mmCIF file of C-alpha atoms in Angstrom:
data_model
loop_
_atom_site.group_PDB
_atom_site.id
_atom_site.type_symbol
_atom_site.label_atom_id
_atom_site.label_comp_id
_atom_site.label_asym_id
_atom_site.label_seq_id
_atom_site.Cartn_x
_atom_site.Cartn_y
_atom_site.Cartn_z
ATOM 1 C CA LEU U 1 -15.935 -15.027 15.945
ATOM 2 C CA ALA U 2 -13.341 -17.745 15.563
ATOM 3 C CA LYS U 3 -10.599 -17.691 18.162
ATOM 4 C CA THR U 4 -7.071 -17.381 16.851
ATOM 5 C CA THR U 5 -3.787 -18.598 18.271
ATOM 6 C CA GLN U 6 -0.451 -17.253 17.137
ATOM 7 C CA PRO U 7 3.048 -17.194 18.634
ATOM 8 C CA ILE U 8 3.628 -14.428 21.129
ATOM 9 C CA SER U 9 6.960 -13.458 19.623
ATOM 10 C CA MET U 10 9.439 -14.294 16.883
ATOM 11 C CA ASP U 11 12.962 -13.213 16.079
ATOM 12 C CA SER U 12 14.490 -12.974 12.642
ATOM 13 C CA TYR U 13 17.395 -11.390 10.822
ATOM 14 C CA GLU U 14 17.430 -8.928 7.990
ATOM 15 C CA GLY U 15 17.023 -10.509 4.589
ATOM 16 C CA GLN U 16 15.335 -13.644 5.856
ATOM 17 C CA GLU U 17 11.841 -14.813 5.023
ATOM 18 C CA VAL U 18 9.521 -14.817 8.009
ATOM 19 C CA ASN U 19 6.500 -17.065 8.323
ATOM 20 C CA ILE U 20 3.958 -16.427 11.069
ATOM 21 C CA THR U 21 1.346 -19.110 11.512
ATOM 22 C CA CYS U 22 -2.089 -18.547 12.985
ATOM 23 C CA SER U 23 -4.386 -21.329 14.132
ATOM 24 C CA HIS U 24 -8.140 -20.926 13.835
ATOM 25 C CA ASN U 25 -9.700 -24.337 14.282
ATOM 26 C CA ASN U 26 -13.256 -23.024 14.579
ATOM 27 C CA ILE U 27 -13.258 -20.916 11.437
ATOM 28 C CA ALA U 28 -16.714 -20.617 9.907
ATOM 29 C CA THR U 29 -17.685 -20.934 6.278
ATOM 30 C CA ASN U 30 -18.226 -17.204 5.858
ATOM 31 C CA ASP U 31 -15.051 -16.181 7.679
ATOM 32 C CA TYR U 32 -12.124 -14.499 6.009
ATOM 33 C CA ILE U 33 -8.596 -14.300 7.394
ATOM 34 C CA THR U 34 -7.073 -10.866 7.729
ATOM 35 C CA TRP U 35 -3.662 -9.743 8.940
ATOM 36 C CA TYR U 36 -2.793 -6.372 10.395
ATOM 37 C CA GLN U 37 0.575 -4.853 11.274
ATOM 38 C CA GLN U 38 1.134 -2.444 14.138
ATOM 39 C CA PHE U 39 4.243 -0.395 14.808
ATOM 40 C CA PRO U 40 4.818 1.020 18.310
ATOM 41 C CA SER U 41 2.515 3.924 19.119
ATOM 42 C CA GLN U 42 0.775 3.685 15.750
ATOM 43 C CA GLY U 43 -2.592 2.330 14.709
ATOM 44 C CA PRO U 44 -2.823 -1.098 13.081
ATOM 45 C CA ARG U 45 -2.425 -1.239 9.319
ATOM 46 C CA PHE U 46 -4.104 -3.716 6.979
ATOM 47 C CA ILE U 47 -1.622 -6.078 5.330
ATOM 48 C CA ILE U 48 -3.518 -8.816 3.537
ATOM 49 C CA GLN U 49 -6.746 -10.786 3.496
ATOM 50 C CA GLY U 50 -7.702 -14.153 2.075
ATOM 51 C CA TYR U 51 -10.330 -16.874 2.058
ATOM 52 C CA LYS U 52 -8.499 -19.915 0.719
ATOM 53 C CA THR U 53 -5.330 -21.017 -1.106
ATOM 54 C CA LYS U 54 -2.811 -18.250 -1.607
ATOM 55 C CA VAL U 55 -3.003 -14.494 -1.780
ATOM 56 C CA THR U 56 -0.073 -12.257 -2.609
ATOM 57 C CA ASN U 57 0.353 -8.519 -2.654
ATOM 58 C CA GLU U 58 3.296 -6.150 -2.714
ATOM 59 C CA VAL U 59 3.878 -6.576 1.005
ATOM 60 C CA ALA U 60 3.227 -10.199 1.891
ATOM 61 C CA SER U 61 1.769 -13.570 0.973
ATOM 62 C CA LEU U 62 -0.943 -15.438 2.793
ATOM 63 C CA PHE U 63 -1.124 -19.210 2.585
ATOM 64 C CA ILE U 64 -4.326 -20.960 3.592
ATOM 65 C CA PRO U 65 -4.602 -24.763 3.466
ATOM 66 C CA ALA U 66 -7.692 -26.508 2.186
ATOM 67 C CA ASP U 67 -9.146 -27.113 5.660
ATOM 68 C CA ARG U 68 -8.658 -23.402 6.514
ATOM 69 C CA LYS U 69 -7.905 -24.242 10.135
ATOM 70 C CA SER U 70 -4.681 -22.312 9.977
ATOM 71 C CA SER U 71 -2.997 -19.676 7.872
ATOM 72 C CA THR U 72 0.551 -18.462 7.377
ATOM 73 C CA LEU U 73 1.625 -14.909 6.767
ATOM 74 C CA SER U 74 4.865 -14.823 4.819
ATOM 75 C CA LEU U 75 7.068 -11.743 4.774
ATOM 76 C CA PRO U 76 9.836 -12.000 2.174
ATOM 77 C CA ARG U 77 13.295 -10.642 2.956
ATOM 78 C CA VAL U 78 12.424 -8.716 6.109
ATOM 79 C CA SER U 79 14.187 -5.543 7.091
ATOM 80 C CA LEU U 80 14.560 -3.776 10.423
ATOM 81 C CA SER U 81 11.490 -1.716 9.588
ATOM 82 C CA ASP U 82 9.347 -4.851 9.625
ATOM 83 C CA THR U 83 9.774 -5.029 13.388
ATOM 84 C CA ALA U 84 6.194 -4.797 14.587
ATOM 85 C CA VAL U 85 3.280 -6.706 16.042
ATOM 86 C CA TYR U 86 1.313 -8.793 13.563
ATOM 87 C CA TYR U 87 -2.322 -9.659 14.249
ATOM 88 C CA CYS U 88 -4.311 -12.467 12.706
ATOM 89 C CA LEU U 89 -8.052 -11.821 12.615
ATOM 90 C CA VAL U 90 -10.764 -14.222 11.530
ATOM 91 C CA GLY U 91 -14.305 -13.166 10.880
ATOM 92 C CA GLU U 92 -17.085 -12.639 8.431
ATOM 93 C CA VAL U 93 -16.267 -10.082 5.814
ATOM 94 C CA SER U 94 -18.400 -7.134 6.606
ATOM 95 C CA GLY U 95 -17.433 -3.538 6.661
ATOM 96 C CA GLY U 96 -20.015 -3.006 9.320
ATOM 97 C CA ASN U 97 -18.419 -5.274 11.881
ATOM 98 C CA MET U 98 -15.821 -4.284 14.405
ATOM 99 C CA LEU U 99 -12.443 -6.002 14.348
ATOM 100 C CA THR U 100 -11.519 -8.249 17.254
ATOM 101 C CA PHE U 101 -7.805 -8.344 17.924
ATOM 102 C CA GLY U 102 -5.988 -11.089 19.765
ATOM 103 C CA GLY U 103 -2.579 -10.837 21.332
ATOM 104 C CA GLY U 104 -0.638 -10.727 18.082
ATOM 105 C CA THR U 105 2.903 -11.840 17.297
ATOM 106 C CA ARG U 106 5.722 -9.509 18.171
ATOM 107 C CA LEU U 107 8.302 -9.796 15.394
ATOM 108 C CA MET U 108 11.799 -8.556 16.113
ATOM 109 C CA VAL U 109 14.094 -8.215 13.108
ATOM 110 C CA LYS U 110 17.764 -8.039 14.003
ATOM 111 C CA PRO U 111 20.634 -6.721 11.874
ATOM 112 C CA ASP F 1 -1.064 10.158 6.810
ATOM 113 C CA SER F 2 -3.781 7.515 6.915
ATOM 114 C CA GLY F 3 -6.617 9.963 6.385
ATOM 115 C CA VAL F 4 -8.021 9.410 9.863
ATOM 116 C CA THR F 5 -7.199 12.346 12.127
ATOM 117 C CA GLN F 6 -7.128 12.075 15.873
ATOM 118 C CA THR F 7 -6.618 14.951 18.271
ATOM 119 C CA PRO F 8 -4.958 15.579 20.572
ATOM 120 C CA LYS F 9 -1.952 13.284 20.109
ATOM 121 C CA HIS F 10 -1.052 13.437 23.769
ATOM 122 C CA LEU F 11 -3.102 14.245 26.829
ATOM 123 C CA ILE F 12 -2.048 14.347 30.458
ATOM 124 C CA THR F 13 -4.691 14.847 33.076
ATOM 125 C CA ALA F 14 -5.419 14.139 36.702
ATOM 126 C CA THR F 15 -7.602 11.478 38.226
ATOM 127 C CA GLY F 16 -11.239 12.436 38.448
ATOM 128 C CA GLN F 17 -11.089 14.709 35.440
ATOM 129 C CA ARG F 18 -12.965 14.494 32.136
ATOM 130 C CA VAL F 19 -11.447 14.576 28.665
ATOM 131 C CA THR F 20 -12.705 14.491 25.100
ATOM 132 C CA LEU F 21 -10.903 12.737 22.293
ATOM 133 C CA ARG F 22 -11.724 13.647 18.728
ATOM 134 C CA CYS F 23 -11.649 11.650 15.523
ATOM 135 C CA SER F 24 -12.202 12.782 11.949
ATOM 136 C CA PRO F 25 -12.754 9.776 9.689
ATOM 137 C CA ARG F 26 -11.295 9.339 6.244
ATOM 138 C CA SER F 27 -13.222 11.209 3.588
ATOM 139 C CA GLY F 28 -16.214 9.181 2.458
ATOM 140 C CA ASP F 29 -16.211 6.842 5.450
ATOM 141 C CA LEU F 30 -19.432 6.645 7.421
ATOM 142 C CA SER F 31 -18.396 4.241 10.152
ATOM 143 C CA VAL F 32 -16.155 5.066 13.084
ATOM 144 C CA TYR F 33 -14.719 2.592 15.595
ATOM 145 C CA TRP F 34 -12.998 3.372 18.883
ATOM 146 C CA TYR F 35 -10.365 1.126 20.428
ATOM 147 C CA GLN F 36 -8.393 1.254 23.650
ATOM 148 C CA GLN F 37 -4.900 -0.185 23.849
ATOM 149 C CA SER F 38 -3.200 -0.521 27.181
ATOM 150 C CA LEU F 39 -0.029 -2.457 27.933
ATOM 151 C CA ASP F 40 -1.743 -5.352 29.608
ATOM 152 C CA GLN F 41 -4.977 -5.527 27.628
ATOM 153 C CA GLY F 42 -4.069 -5.272 23.980
ATOM 154 C CA LEU F 43 -6.481 -3.676 21.531
ATOM 155 C CA GLN F 44 -9.972 -3.581 22.992
ATOM 156 C CA PHE F 45 -12.997 -2.558 20.960
ATOM 157 C CA LEU F 46 -15.038 0.129 22.677
ATOM 158 C CA ILE F 47 -17.817 1.349 20.400
ATOM 159 C CA GLN F 48 -18.843 1.804 16.777
ATOM 160 C CA TYR F 49 -20.913 4.469 15.075
ATOM 161 C CA TYR F 50 -22.361 4.424 11.593
ATOM 162 C CA ASN F 51 -23.675 7.627 10.047
ATOM 163 C CA GLY F 52 -24.470 9.127 13.430
ATOM 164 C CA GLU F 53 -26.027 6.057 15.013
ATOM 165 C CA GLU F 54 -24.465 3.686 17.518
ATOM 166 C CA ARG F 55 -24.057 0.298 15.834
ATOM 167 C CA ALA F 56 -22.063 -1.844 18.223
ATOM 168 C CA LYS F 57 -20.771 -1.597 21.742
ATOM 169 C CA GLY F 58 -17.870 -3.476 23.232
ATOM 170 C CA ASN F 59 -16.206 -3.325 26.619
ATOM 171 C CA ILE F 60 -16.881 0.347 27.144
ATOM 172 C CA LEU F 61 -17.143 1.576 30.708
ATOM 173 C CA GLU F 62 -20.180 3.535 31.840
ATOM 174 C CA ARG F 63 -17.837 6.451 32.555
ATOM 175 C CA PHE F 64 -17.085 6.563 28.839
ATOM 176 C CA SER F 65 -19.419 7.800 26.137
ATOM 177 C CA ALA F 66 -19.172 8.651 22.485
ATOM 178 C CA GLN F 67 -21.096 10.218 19.687
ATOM 179 C CA GLN F 68 -20.835 10.832 15.984
ATOM 180 C CA PHE F 69 -21.860 14.207 14.640
ATOM 181 C CA PRO F 70 -23.619 15.108 11.369
ATOM 182 C CA ASP F 71 -20.273 15.944 9.776
ATOM 183 C CA LEU F 72 -19.256 12.374 10.721
ATOM 184 C CA HIS F 73 -16.507 13.274 13.144
ATOM 185 C CA SER F 74 -16.692 11.432 16.423
ATOM 186 C CA GLU F 75 -15.834 12.242 20.002
ATOM 187 C CA LEU F 76 -15.017 9.884 22.837
ATOM 188 C CA ASN F 77 -15.708 11.321 26.266
ATOM 189 C CA LEU F 78 -13.918 9.856 29.260
ATOM 190 C CA SER F 79 -15.005 11.015 32.705
ATOM 191 C CA SER F 80 -14.065 10.377 36.334
ATOM 192 C CA LEU F 81 -10.709 9.289 35.029
ATOM 193 C CA GLU F 82 -8.709 6.672 36.877
ATOM 194 C CA LEU F 83 -5.052 5.734 36.629
ATOM 195 C CA GLY F 84 -6.061 2.575 34.789
ATOM 196 C CA ASP F 85 -7.581 4.599 31.975
ATOM 197 C CA SER F 86 -4.099 5.536 30.827
ATOM 198 C CA ALA F 87 -3.795 4.041 27.371
ATOM 199 C CA LEU F 88 -3.603 4.677 23.668
ATOM 200 C CA TYR F 89 -7.014 5.361 22.172
ATOM 201 C CA PHE F 90 -7.392 4.634 18.478
ATOM 202 C CA CYS F 91 -10.092 5.563 16.075
ATOM 203 C CA ALA F 92 -10.652 3.656 12.852
ATOM 204 C CA SER F 93 -13.019 4.278 9.975
ATOM 205 C CA ASN F 94 -14.420 2.640 6.877
ATOM 206 C CA THR F 95 -17.440 3.036 4.651
ATOM 207 C CA GLY F 96 -19.390 0.592 6.824
ATOM 208 C CA THR F 97 -20.658 -1.287 3.819
ATOM 209 C CA VAL F 98 -20.565 -5.048 3.699
ATOM 210 C CA LEU F 99 -17.679 -5.506 1.284
ATOM 211 C CA ASP F 100 -15.418 -2.789 2.666
ATOM 212 C CA TYR F 101 -12.914 -4.502 4.905
ATOM 213 C CA GLY F 102 -10.397 -1.677 4.603
ATOM 214 C CA TYR F 103 -10.349 -0.345 8.124
ATOM 215 C CA THR F 104 -8.095 2.698 8.413
ATOM 216 C CA PHE F 105 -6.715 3.579 11.805
ATOM 217 C CA GLY F 106 -5.605 6.945 13.061
ATOM 218 C CA SER F 107 -2.337 7.494 14.892
ATOM 219 C CA GLY F 108 -4.057 7.525 18.247
ATOM 220 C CA THR F 109 -4.309 9.697 21.337
ATOM 221 C CA ARG F 110 -2.031 8.806 24.214
ATOM 222 C CA LEU F 111 -3.839 9.506 27.466
ATOM 223 C CA THR F 112 -1.876 9.642 30.686
ATOM 224 C CA VAL F 113 -3.815 9.937 33.928
ATOM 225 C CA VAL F 114 -1.717 11.043 36.892
#
């Protein structure tokens, strides 16, 4: 599994766009990039997954450069309820594999 | 409600005791994963079951054991409990098939060992 590095914490204000970057220099050809969100005392929740270029859903966008050695989760116009820990996971897409979580990025959204 | 049910939500017990945590996966999911989350360790994978069979094992202590029953619910047994076992224990499920990356987590069981 490719190791990931992401900032330990970030602060933002309501209404701003937040970009969280994850480094994964040793990403393998078959690896996908997946982001999860975790609120305090709740289980992680799937946000978005991508392989290359850009992926967008109703919650976030994921930007992946051509070399795939990093990725950026973009949260548009955050609100206080987006305060959470965000995990970047890199691994082969397989429903049979367990997820390996790193330390995550603790995002604090302030009013 | 994520569809994954974990009981109990809270558990307080004394050192040396044994407890059982229960997980009912989302309907249709065959694979169950157990995770431990403590303040200083983050989310640690413990063990995975697929359709009743153990599929993968992570950093699970010998004092801990798990099983998945024919109705697909799973139980995590923790014995000879120590203060350091205090943590949130999460269960996740998915179909276990190759293209299903939609892991669904339950709301967890908070275990406090005193």
